[in-house]
Amino acid sequence: MQRIMFAALLGISGAALAEGGMLQKECSSCHNITGPVAQTLKEAFAKQGPDLSYAGNKYREEWIVSWLQKPVRIRPAGMYYGDHLKAGVKSDEIDTATLKDHAALSKADATKVAHELMELKPHNDLIAKEKIEPGSIIKQMGEMNFDKFWGCMACHLIEPEYGGLSGPEMYTAAKRLQPQFIASFIRNPQAWEPKTWMPNKQVSEGSIQKFVQYLDLLSKESANAK
Ligand code: HEC
Ligand code: HEC
């Protein structure tokens, strides 16, 4: 009995020691760091946090550094929408009491961890396919594209409390994400996350460029609003 417990203890600390690093020890209970990404629905539902195994292809390093020091909610209903609903009077409401705050890191830890995350780049192939064309878009046009033409607003907020709740908020997306990732994810979400709920809408090249420009505009506006 005692020997089994001892082995179990050794197993845990042994693994942590072997992998070293804060990411493995303090983050991998909720985040996939080493890949592969969720391949089955069961794995996708079990996710406790977004997949970070392709973080270097996805995020802007400076955003990770600042967010980890002062984390704010990005997915209004948490990782899985269905877990945080309560029946509202008019429609379903998010039960914010069931959502937990993210742990904050010191500046030194945030900088170190962000640097490690940026080295995780299993999808340079997908990123290399994306060419971002310079240009800008009028806000109303971008919104029409996002809402009426492609139905993205069913799942994404384009302003605090305006839009759908099941996906990550979009008015900070360009601040968080690399433009090539935004283009690639819209083009084919399943190439990144085979079991994501986001549908592949077969968005045309022109509209992908417009989405990148629109999200850029939204992020600039929301930064100015603060
Ligand atoms: C208890 C589970 C849990 C632990 C432990 C945890 N995270 Fe998270 N993390 C989450 C959840 C849930 C989110 C999504 C937050 C949101 O959408 O509002 C998140 C979001 C993030 C994000 C933003 C990515 C994105 O797309 O939203 C980063 C970066 C991140 N975590 C890094 C870390 C690091 C680094 C550690 C370890 C020091 C860590 N996390 C530990 C649950 C966790
Ligand atoms: C049925 C709901 C749904 C629809 C419709 C939808 N999305 Fe998403 N979207 C999601 C979810 C959920 C994620 C998070 C990806 C994941 O982790 O599986 C996401 C992720 C994203 C991301 C990456 C954001 C991040 O922080 O990871 C972008 C960009 C995006 N969506 C844009 C769009 C655009 C543009 C459209 C319309 C063409 C669209 N989405 C339609 C649900 C949706």
mmCIF file of C-alpha atoms and ligand atoms in Angstrom:
data_model
loop_
_atom_site.group_PDB
_atom_site.id
_atom_site.type_symbol
_atom_site.label_atom_id
_atom_site.label_comp_id
_atom_site.label_asym_id
_atom_site.label_seq_id
_atom_site.Cartn_x
_atom_site.Cartn_y
_atom_site.Cartn_z
ATOM 1 C CA MET A 1 0.000 0.000 0.000
ATOM 2 C CA GLN A 2 2.606 2.460 1.114
ATOM 3 C CA ARG A 3 4.777 1.536 -1.831
ATOM 4 C CA ILE A 4 1.977 2.216 -4.308
ATOM 5 C CA MET A 5 1.364 5.655 -2.821
ATOM 6 C CA PHE A 6 5.038 6.398 -2.934
ATOM 7 C CA ALA A 7 5.194 5.374 -6.597
ATOM 8 C CA ALA A 8 2.212 7.569 -7.408
ATOM 9 C CA LEU A 9 3.903 10.499 -5.731
ATOM 10 C CA LEU A 10 7.094 9.831 -7.598
ATOM 11 C CA GLY A 11 5.153 9.541 -10.842
ATOM 12 C CA ILE A 12 3.683 13.006 -10.504
ATOM 13 C CA SER A 13 6.767 14.846 -9.355
ATOM 14 C CA GLY A 14 8.916 12.840 -11.754
ATOM 15 C CA ALA A 15 6.851 13.931 -14.744
ATOM 16 C CA ALA A 16 6.816 17.532 -13.603
ATOM 17 C CA LEU A 17 10.557 17.474 -13.098
ATOM 18 C CA ALA A 18 11.213 15.833 -16.437
ATOM 19 C CA GLU A 19 9.147 18.383 -18.347
ATOM 20 C CA GLY A 20 10.327 21.247 -16.163
ATOM 21 C CA GLY A 21 8.861 24.682 -16.753
ATOM 22 C CA MET A 22 5.830 26.522 -15.495
ATOM 23 C CA LEU A 23 3.676 25.653 -18.519
ATOM 24 C CA GLN A 24 3.687 21.964 -17.684
ATOM 25 C CA LYS A 25 3.348 22.404 -13.955
ATOM 26 C CA GLU A 26 0.787 25.165 -13.654
ATOM 27 C CA CYS A 27 -1.010 25.371 -16.968
ATOM 28 C CA SER A 28 -1.316 21.917 -18.492
ATOM 29 C CA SER A 29 -4.138 20.831 -16.154
ATOM 30 C CA CYS A 30 -6.436 23.095 -18.202
ATOM 31 C CA HIS A 31 -4.515 23.771 -21.425
ATOM 32 C CA ASN A 32 -3.191 21.373 -24.009
ATOM 33 C CA ILE A 33 0.450 22.398 -24.434
ATOM 34 C CA THR A 34 2.052 19.478 -26.189
ATOM 35 C CA GLY A 35 -0.621 18.579 -28.793
ATOM 36 C CA PRO A 36 -2.237 16.926 -30.642
ATOM 37 C CA VAL A 37 -5.456 18.997 -30.504
ATOM 38 C CA ALA A 38 -8.797 17.387 -29.575
ATOM 39 C CA GLN A 39 -9.681 14.772 -32.192
ATOM 40 C CA THR A 40 -13.016 13.558 -30.811
ATOM 41 C CA LEU A 41 -16.128 15.332 -29.519
ATOM 42 C CA LYS A 42 -15.507 13.799 -26.119
ATOM 43 C CA GLU A 43 -12.061 15.393 -25.980
ATOM 44 C CA ALA A 44 -13.466 18.695 -27.225
ATOM 45 C CA PHE A 45 -16.163 18.787 -24.508
ATOM 46 C CA ALA A 46 -13.589 17.924 -21.850
ATOM 47 C CA LYS A 47 -11.401 20.955 -22.618
ATOM 48 C CA GLN A 48 -10.864 23.137 -19.551
ATOM 49 C CA GLY A 49 -9.188 25.940 -21.474
ATOM 50 C CA PRO A 50 -8.283 26.883 -25.050
ATOM 51 C CA ASP A 51 -5.670 24.765 -26.786
ATOM 52 C CA LEU A 52 -2.252 26.399 -26.494
ATOM 53 C CA SER A 53 -0.283 23.787 -28.430
ATOM 54 C CA TYR A 54 -0.219 26.075 -31.499
ATOM 55 C CA ALA A 55 0.052 29.343 -29.539
ATOM 56 C CA GLY A 56 3.053 30.558 -31.561
ATOM 57 C CA ASN A 57 1.014 30.417 -34.765
ATOM 58 C CA LYS A 58 -1.976 32.128 -33.197
ATOM 59 C CA TYR A 59 -1.363 34.862 -30.644
ATOM 60 C CA ARG A 60 0.507 38.150 -30.513
ATOM 61 C CA GLU A 61 3.246 37.799 -27.938
ATOM 62 C CA GLU A 62 2.781 41.277 -26.438
ATOM 63 C CA TRP A 63 -0.916 40.527 -25.923
ATOM 64 C CA ILE A 64 -0.163 37.294 -24.029
ATOM 65 C CA VAL A 65 2.279 39.148 -21.780
ATOM 66 C CA SER A 66 -0.244 41.810 -20.836
ATOM 67 C CA TRP A 67 -3.315 39.539 -20.634
ATOM 68 C CA LEU A 68 -1.611 37.089 -18.289
ATOM 69 C CA GLN A 69 -0.931 39.905 -15.847
ATOM 70 C CA LYS A 70 -4.537 41.115 -15.987
ATOM 71 C CA PRO A 71 -6.750 38.404 -17.438
ATOM 72 C CA VAL A 72 -10.241 39.449 -18.534
ATOM 73 C CA ARG A 73 -12.955 37.235 -19.987
ATOM 74 C CA ILE A 74 -12.766 36.479 -23.729
ATOM 75 C CA ARG A 75 -15.405 33.757 -24.064
ATOM 76 C CA PRO A 76 -18.535 35.288 -22.529
ATOM 77 C CA ALA A 77 -19.961 31.865 -21.658
ATOM 78 C CA GLY A 78 -16.728 30.051 -20.814
ATOM 79 C CA MET A 79 -15.226 27.144 -22.724
ATOM 80 C CA TYR A 80 -18.491 25.391 -23.354
ATOM 81 C CA TYR A 81 -21.581 27.529 -23.629
ATOM 82 C CA GLY A 82 -23.980 24.815 -22.428
ATOM 83 C CA ASP A 83 -22.255 24.533 -19.039
ATOM 84 C CA HIS A 84 -22.957 28.108 -18.010
ATOM 85 C CA LEU A 85 -26.564 28.782 -18.930
ATOM 86 C CA LYS A 86 -29.529 29.426 -16.738
ATOM 87 C CA ALA A 87 -33.042 29.791 -18.096
ATOM 88 C CA GLY A 88 -33.756 33.509 -18.403
ATOM 89 C CA VAL A 89 -37.070 35.283 -18.697
ATOM 90 C CA LYS A 90 -36.782 36.095 -22.389
ATOM 91 C CA SER A 91 -33.951 33.823 -23.456
ATOM 92 C CA ASP A 92 -31.082 31.891 -21.935
ATOM 93 C CA GLU A 93 -28.727 33.919 -19.805
ATOM 94 C CA ILE A 94 -25.180 33.226 -18.805
ATOM 95 C CA ASP A 95 -24.789 32.192 -15.214
ATOM 96 C CA THR A 96 -21.629 34.170 -14.499
ATOM 97 C CA ALA A 97 -21.454 32.744 -10.983
ATOM 98 C CA THR A 98 -20.318 29.443 -12.495
ATOM 99 C CA LEU A 99 -17.425 31.063 -14.385
ATOM 100 C CA LYS A 100 -14.058 31.264 -12.674
ATOM 101 C CA ASP A 101 -11.499 34.045 -12.974
ATOM 102 C CA HIS A 102 -8.163 33.205 -14.589
ATOM 103 C CA ALA A 103 -5.057 33.249 -12.406
ATOM 104 C CA ALA A 104 -2.824 36.310 -12.942
ATOM 105 C CA LEU A 105 0.951 36.108 -13.309
ATOM 106 C CA SER A 106 3.737 38.516 -12.400
ATOM 107 C CA LYS A 107 5.301 40.488 -15.235
ATOM 108 C CA ALA A 108 8.425 38.318 -15.144
ATOM 109 C CA ASP A 109 6.461 35.049 -15.288
ATOM 110 C CA ALA A 110 4.091 36.358 -17.963
ATOM 111 C CA THR A 111 7.030 37.405 -20.135
ATOM 112 C CA LYS A 112 8.794 34.084 -19.708
ATOM 113 C CA VAL A 113 5.720 31.956 -20.337
ATOM 114 C CA ALA A 114 4.677 34.040 -23.359
ATOM 115 C CA HIS A 115 8.117 33.500 -24.828
ATOM 116 C CA GLU A 116 7.809 29.732 -24.360
ATOM 117 C CA LEU A 117 4.313 29.723 -25.869
ATOM 118 C CA MET A 118 5.495 31.585 -28.958
ATOM 119 C CA GLU A 119 7.852 28.727 -29.713
ATOM 120 C CA LEU A 120 4.928 26.336 -30.206
ATOM 121 C CA LYS A 121 4.461 26.527 -33.981
ATOM 122 C CA PRO A 122 3.233 23.238 -35.428
ATOM 123 C CA HIS A 123 1.283 24.999 -38.221
ATOM 124 C CA ASN A 124 3.743 27.199 -40.062
ATOM 125 C CA ASP A 125 2.383 25.446 -43.164
ATOM 126 C CA LEU A 126 -1.142 26.866 -42.723
ATOM 127 C CA ILE A 127 0.169 30.313 -41.805
ATOM 128 C CA ALA A 128 2.456 30.445 -44.844
ATOM 129 C CA LYS A 129 -0.565 30.052 -47.142
ATOM 130 C CA GLU A 130 -2.111 33.329 -45.994
ATOM 131 C CA LYS A 131 -1.372 36.652 -47.669
ATOM 132 C CA ILE A 132 -2.851 39.660 -45.936
ATOM 133 C CA GLU A 133 -3.699 42.418 -48.393
ATOM 134 C CA PRO A 134 -3.379 45.987 -47.179
ATOM 135 C CA GLY A 135 -6.669 47.874 -47.120
ATOM 136 C CA SER A 136 -9.466 49.103 -44.940
ATOM 137 C CA ILE A 137 -13.195 48.727 -44.736
ATOM 138 C CA ILE A 138 -16.098 50.947 -43.749
ATOM 139 C CA LYS A 139 -17.577 49.781 -40.468
ATOM 140 C CA GLN A 140 -21.149 49.355 -41.729
ATOM 141 C CA MET A 141 -19.923 47.243 -44.633
ATOM 142 C CA GLY A 142 -17.850 45.060 -42.317
ATOM 143 C CA GLU A 143 -20.764 44.587 -39.988
ATOM 144 C CA MET A 144 -23.110 43.630 -42.815
ATOM 145 C CA ASN A 145 -20.576 41.096 -43.993
ATOM 146 C CA PHE A 146 -20.159 39.680 -40.478
ATOM 147 C CA ASP A 147 -23.849 39.598 -39.643
ATOM 148 C CA LYS A 148 -26.166 39.400 -42.674
ATOM 149 C CA PHE A 149 -23.944 37.842 -45.350
ATOM 150 C CA TRP A 150 -22.099 35.201 -43.356
ATOM 151 C CA GLY A 151 -24.023 34.807 -40.085
ATOM 152 C CA CYS A 152 -20.963 35.092 -37.850
ATOM 153 C CA MET A 153 -22.778 37.228 -35.305
ATOM 154 C CA ALA A 154 -24.891 34.298 -34.170
ATOM 155 C CA CYS A 155 -21.856 33.163 -32.149
ATOM 156 C CA HIS A 156 -19.601 36.189 -31.702
ATOM 157 C CA LEU A 157 -19.875 39.552 -29.919
ATOM 158 C CA ILE A 158 -18.857 42.560 -32.031
ATOM 159 C CA GLU A 159 -19.289 44.927 -29.087
ATOM 160 C CA PRO A 160 -19.549 44.186 -25.380
ATOM 161 C CA GLU A 161 -23.025 42.641 -25.002
ATOM 162 C CA TYR A 162 -23.867 42.817 -28.706
ATOM 163 C CA GLY A 163 -23.834 39.577 -30.675
ATOM 164 C CA GLY A 164 -23.707 35.848 -29.994
ATOM 165 C CA LEU A 165 -22.234 34.267 -26.891
ATOM 166 C CA SER A 166 -20.943 30.831 -27.804
ATOM 167 C CA GLY A 167 -17.639 31.886 -29.438
ATOM 168 C CA PRO A 168 -14.789 34.192 -28.354
ATOM 169 C CA GLU A 169 -15.513 37.941 -28.475
ATOM 170 C CA MET A 170 -14.521 39.532 -31.783
ATOM 171 C CA TYR A 171 -13.948 43.178 -30.864
ATOM 172 C CA THR A 172 -10.573 42.285 -29.326
ATOM 173 C CA ALA A 173 -9.614 39.535 -31.804
ATOM 174 C CA ALA A 174 -7.107 41.580 -33.820
ATOM 175 C CA LYS A 175 -5.367 42.656 -30.633
ATOM 176 C CA ARG A 176 -5.017 39.040 -29.541
ATOM 177 C CA LEU A 177 -4.426 37.184 -32.798
ATOM 178 C CA GLN A 178 -2.011 37.285 -35.716
ATOM 179 C CA PRO A 179 -3.771 38.376 -38.934
ATOM 180 C CA GLN A 180 -2.641 35.254 -40.814
ATOM 181 C CA PHE A 181 -4.194 33.093 -38.120
ATOM 182 C CA ILE A 182 -7.482 34.996 -38.340
ATOM 183 C CA ALA A 183 -7.559 34.452 -42.111
ATOM 184 C CA SER A 184 -6.608 30.796 -41.851
ATOM 185 C CA PHE A 185 -9.100 29.989 -39.084
ATOM 186 C CA ILE A 186 -11.975 31.605 -40.991
ATOM 187 C CA ARG A 187 -10.934 29.770 -44.162
ATOM 188 C CA ASN A 188 -10.921 26.387 -42.475
ATOM 189 C CA PRO A 189 -11.558 26.190 -38.715
ATOM 190 C CA GLN A 190 -11.320 22.393 -38.762
ATOM 191 C CA ALA A 191 -7.750 22.511 -40.067
ATOM 192 C CA TRP A 192 -6.871 23.931 -36.618
ATOM 193 C CA GLU A 193 -9.492 22.316 -34.395
ATOM 194 C CA PRO A 194 -11.127 19.280 -36.028
ATOM 195 C CA LYS A 195 -14.034 19.320 -33.531
ATOM 196 C CA THR A 196 -14.633 23.056 -33.215
ATOM 197 C CA TRP A 197 -18.287 24.174 -33.287
ATOM 198 C CA MET A 198 -17.387 26.932 -35.703
ATOM 199 C CA PRO A 199 -18.643 25.928 -39.140
ATOM 200 C CA ASN A 200 -16.574 26.148 -42.310
ATOM 201 C CA LYS A 201 -18.701 28.599 -44.283
ATOM 202 C CA GLN A 202 -16.549 28.353 -47.423
ATOM 203 C CA VAL A 203 -15.851 32.066 -47.120
ATOM 204 C CA SER A 204 -14.531 33.609 -50.344
ATOM 205 C CA GLU A 205 -10.992 35.059 -50.464
ATOM 206 C CA GLY A 206 -12.316 38.617 -50.813
ATOM 207 C CA SER A 207 -14.547 38.245 -47.770
ATOM 208 C CA ILE A 208 -11.718 36.726 -45.702
ATOM 209 C CA GLN A 209 -9.652 39.860 -46.386
ATOM 210 C CA LYS A 210 -12.654 41.997 -45.429
ATOM 211 C CA PHE A 211 -13.030 40.121 -42.138
ATOM 212 C CA VAL A 212 -9.377 40.728 -41.288
ATOM 213 C CA GLN A 213 -9.814 44.454 -42.017
ATOM 214 C CA TYR A 214 -13.089 44.632 -40.088
ATOM 215 C CA LEU A 215 -11.673 42.912 -36.993
ATOM 216 C CA ASP A 216 -8.697 45.245 -37.150
ATOM 217 C CA LEU A 217 -11.048 48.230 -37.162
ATOM 218 C CA LEU A 218 -13.098 46.844 -34.246
ATOM 219 C CA SER A 219 -10.000 46.286 -32.110
ATOM 220 C CA LYS A 220 -8.716 49.800 -32.784
ATOM 221 C CA GLU A 221 -12.098 51.253 -31.837
ATOM 222 C CA SER A 222 -12.402 49.219 -28.662
ATOM 223 C CA ALA A 223 -8.846 50.216 -27.652
ATOM 224 C CA ASN A 224 -9.761 53.883 -28.152
ATOM 225 C CA ALA A 225 -12.970 53.494 -26.186
ATOM 226 C CA LYS A 226 -11.049 52.539 -23.031
HETATM 227 C C1 HEC B 1 -8.188 26.178 -14.061
HETATM 228 C C2 HEC B 1 -7.909 26.094 -15.488
HETATM 229 C C3 HEC B 1 -6.795 26.955 -16.052
HETATM 230 C C4 HEC B 1 -5.469 27.012 -15.655
HETATM 231 C C5 HEC B 1 -4.777 26.255 -14.532
HETATM 232 C C6 HEC B 1 -4.819 27.925 -16.582
HETATM 233 N N1 HEC B 1 -5.720 28.401 -17.502
HETATM 234 FE FE1 HEC B 1 -5.330 29.668 -19.025
HETATM 235 N N2 HEC B 1 -7.295 29.700 -19.541
HETATM 236 C C7 HEC B 1 -8.286 28.950 -18.943
HETATM 237 C C8 HEC B 1 -9.584 29.291 -19.536
HETATM 238 C C9 HEC B 1 -10.934 28.699 -19.177
HETATM 239 C C10 HEC B 1 -9.307 30.296 -20.508
HETATM 240 C C11 HEC B 1 -10.321 31.016 -21.388
HETATM 241 C C12 HEC B 1 -10.646 32.339 -20.738
HETATM 242 C C13 HEC B 1 -11.724 33.122 -21.439
HETATM 243 O O1 HEC B 1 -12.096 32.793 -22.549
HETATM 244 O O2 HEC B 1 -12.221 34.086 -20.863
HETATM 245 C C14 HEC B 1 -7.872 30.509 -20.491
HETATM 246 C C15 HEC B 1 -7.207 31.388 -21.327
HETATM 247 C C16 HEC B 1 -5.834 31.519 -21.415
HETATM 248 C C17 HEC B 1 -5.136 32.322 -22.387
HETATM 249 C C18 HEC B 1 -5.802 33.165 -23.462
HETATM 250 C C19 HEC B 1 -5.982 32.328 -24.683
HETATM 251 C C20 HEC B 1 -7.303 32.479 -25.350
HETATM 252 O O3 HEC B 1 -7.417 32.195 -26.557
HETATM 253 O O4 HEC B 1 -8.274 32.829 -24.664
HETATM 254 C C21 HEC B 1 -3.802 32.183 -22.158
HETATM 255 C C22 HEC B 1 -2.658 32.822 -22.933
HETATM 256 C C23 HEC B 1 -3.668 31.303 -21.028
HETATM 257 N N3 HEC B 1 -4.916 30.930 -20.595
HETATM 258 C C24 HEC B 1 -2.462 30.909 -20.479
HETATM 259 C C25 HEC B 1 -2.336 30.178 -19.303
HETATM 260 C C26 HEC B 1 -1.072 29.922 -18.647
HETATM 261 C C27 HEC B 1 0.275 30.402 -19.166
HETATM 262 C C28 HEC B 1 -1.354 29.187 -17.537
HETATM 263 C C29 HEC B 1 -0.374 28.674 -16.500
HETATM 264 C C30 HEC B 1 0.446 29.674 -15.833
HETATM 265 C C31 HEC B 1 -2.798 28.975 -17.492
HETATM 266 N N4 HEC B 1 -3.349 29.605 -18.579
HETATM 267 C C32 HEC B 1 -3.472 28.249 -16.517
HETATM 268 C C33 HEC B 1 -8.108 28.030 -17.923
HETATM 269 C C34 HEC B 1 -6.939 27.840 -17.217
HETATM 270 C C1 HEC B 2 -21.796 28.237 -34.603
HETATM 271 C C2 HEC B 2 -21.027 29.282 -33.981
HETATM 272 C C3 HEC B 2 -20.015 30.036 -34.823
HETATM 273 C C4 HEC B 2 -20.204 30.692 -36.024
HETATM 274 C C5 HEC B 2 -21.457 30.781 -36.877
HETATM 275 C C6 HEC B 2 -18.941 31.343 -36.318
HETATM 276 N N1 HEC B 2 -18.031 31.075 -35.337
HETATM 277 FE FE1 HEC B 2 -16.132 31.821 -35.242
HETATM 278 N N2 HEC B 2 -15.789 30.657 -33.602
HETATM 279 C C7 HEC B 2 -16.727 29.899 -32.934
HETATM 280 C C8 HEC B 2 -16.071 29.213 -31.832
HETATM 281 C C9 HEC B 2 -16.744 28.265 -30.850
HETATM 282 C C10 HEC B 2 -14.711 29.587 -31.860
HETATM 283 C C11 HEC B 2 -13.592 29.123 -30.939
HETATM 284 C C12 HEC B 2 -12.779 28.105 -31.658
HETATM 285 C C13 HEC B 2 -12.530 26.877 -30.866
HETATM 286 O O1 HEC B 2 -11.780 26.967 -29.889
HETATM 287 O O2 HEC B 2 -13.078 25.837 -31.206
HETATM 288 C C14 HEC B 2 -14.575 30.515 -32.984
HETATM 289 C C15 HEC B 2 -13.368 31.138 -33.326
HETATM 290 C C16 HEC B 2 -13.251 32.160 -34.258
HETATM 291 C C17 HEC B 2 -12.051 32.923 -34.505
HETATM 292 C C18 HEC B 2 -10.747 32.745 -33.741
HETATM 293 C C19 HEC B 2 -10.906 33.495 -32.445
HETATM 294 C C20 HEC B 2 -10.138 33.022 -31.274
HETATM 295 O O3 HEC B 2 -9.933 33.819 -30.351
HETATM 296 O O4 HEC B 2 -9.762 31.838 -31.249
HETATM 297 C C21 HEC B 2 -12.343 33.829 -35.492
HETATM 298 C C22 HEC B 2 -11.407 34.876 -36.075
HETATM 299 C C23 HEC B 2 -13.722 33.607 -35.887
HETATM 300 N N3 HEC B 2 -14.239 32.585 -35.103
HETATM 301 C C24 HEC B 2 -14.402 34.296 -36.871
HETATM 302 C C25 HEC B 2 -15.644 33.936 -37.374
HETATM 303 C C26 HEC B 2 -16.224 34.459 -38.593
HETATM 304 C C27 HEC B 2 -15.596 35.522 -39.476
HETATM 305 C C28 HEC B 2 -17.423 33.819 -38.779
HETATM 306 C C29 HEC B 2 -18.374 33.942 -39.931
HETATM 307 C C30 HEC B 2 -17.855 33.592 -41.239
HETATM 308 C C31 HEC B 2 -17.594 32.908 -37.651
HETATM 309 N N4 HEC B 2 -16.500 33.006 -36.836
HETATM 310 C C32 HEC B 2 -18.712 32.112 -37.449
HETATM 311 C C33 HEC B 2 -18.056 29.788 -33.249
HETATM 312 C C34 HEC B 2 -18.640 30.289 -34.400
#
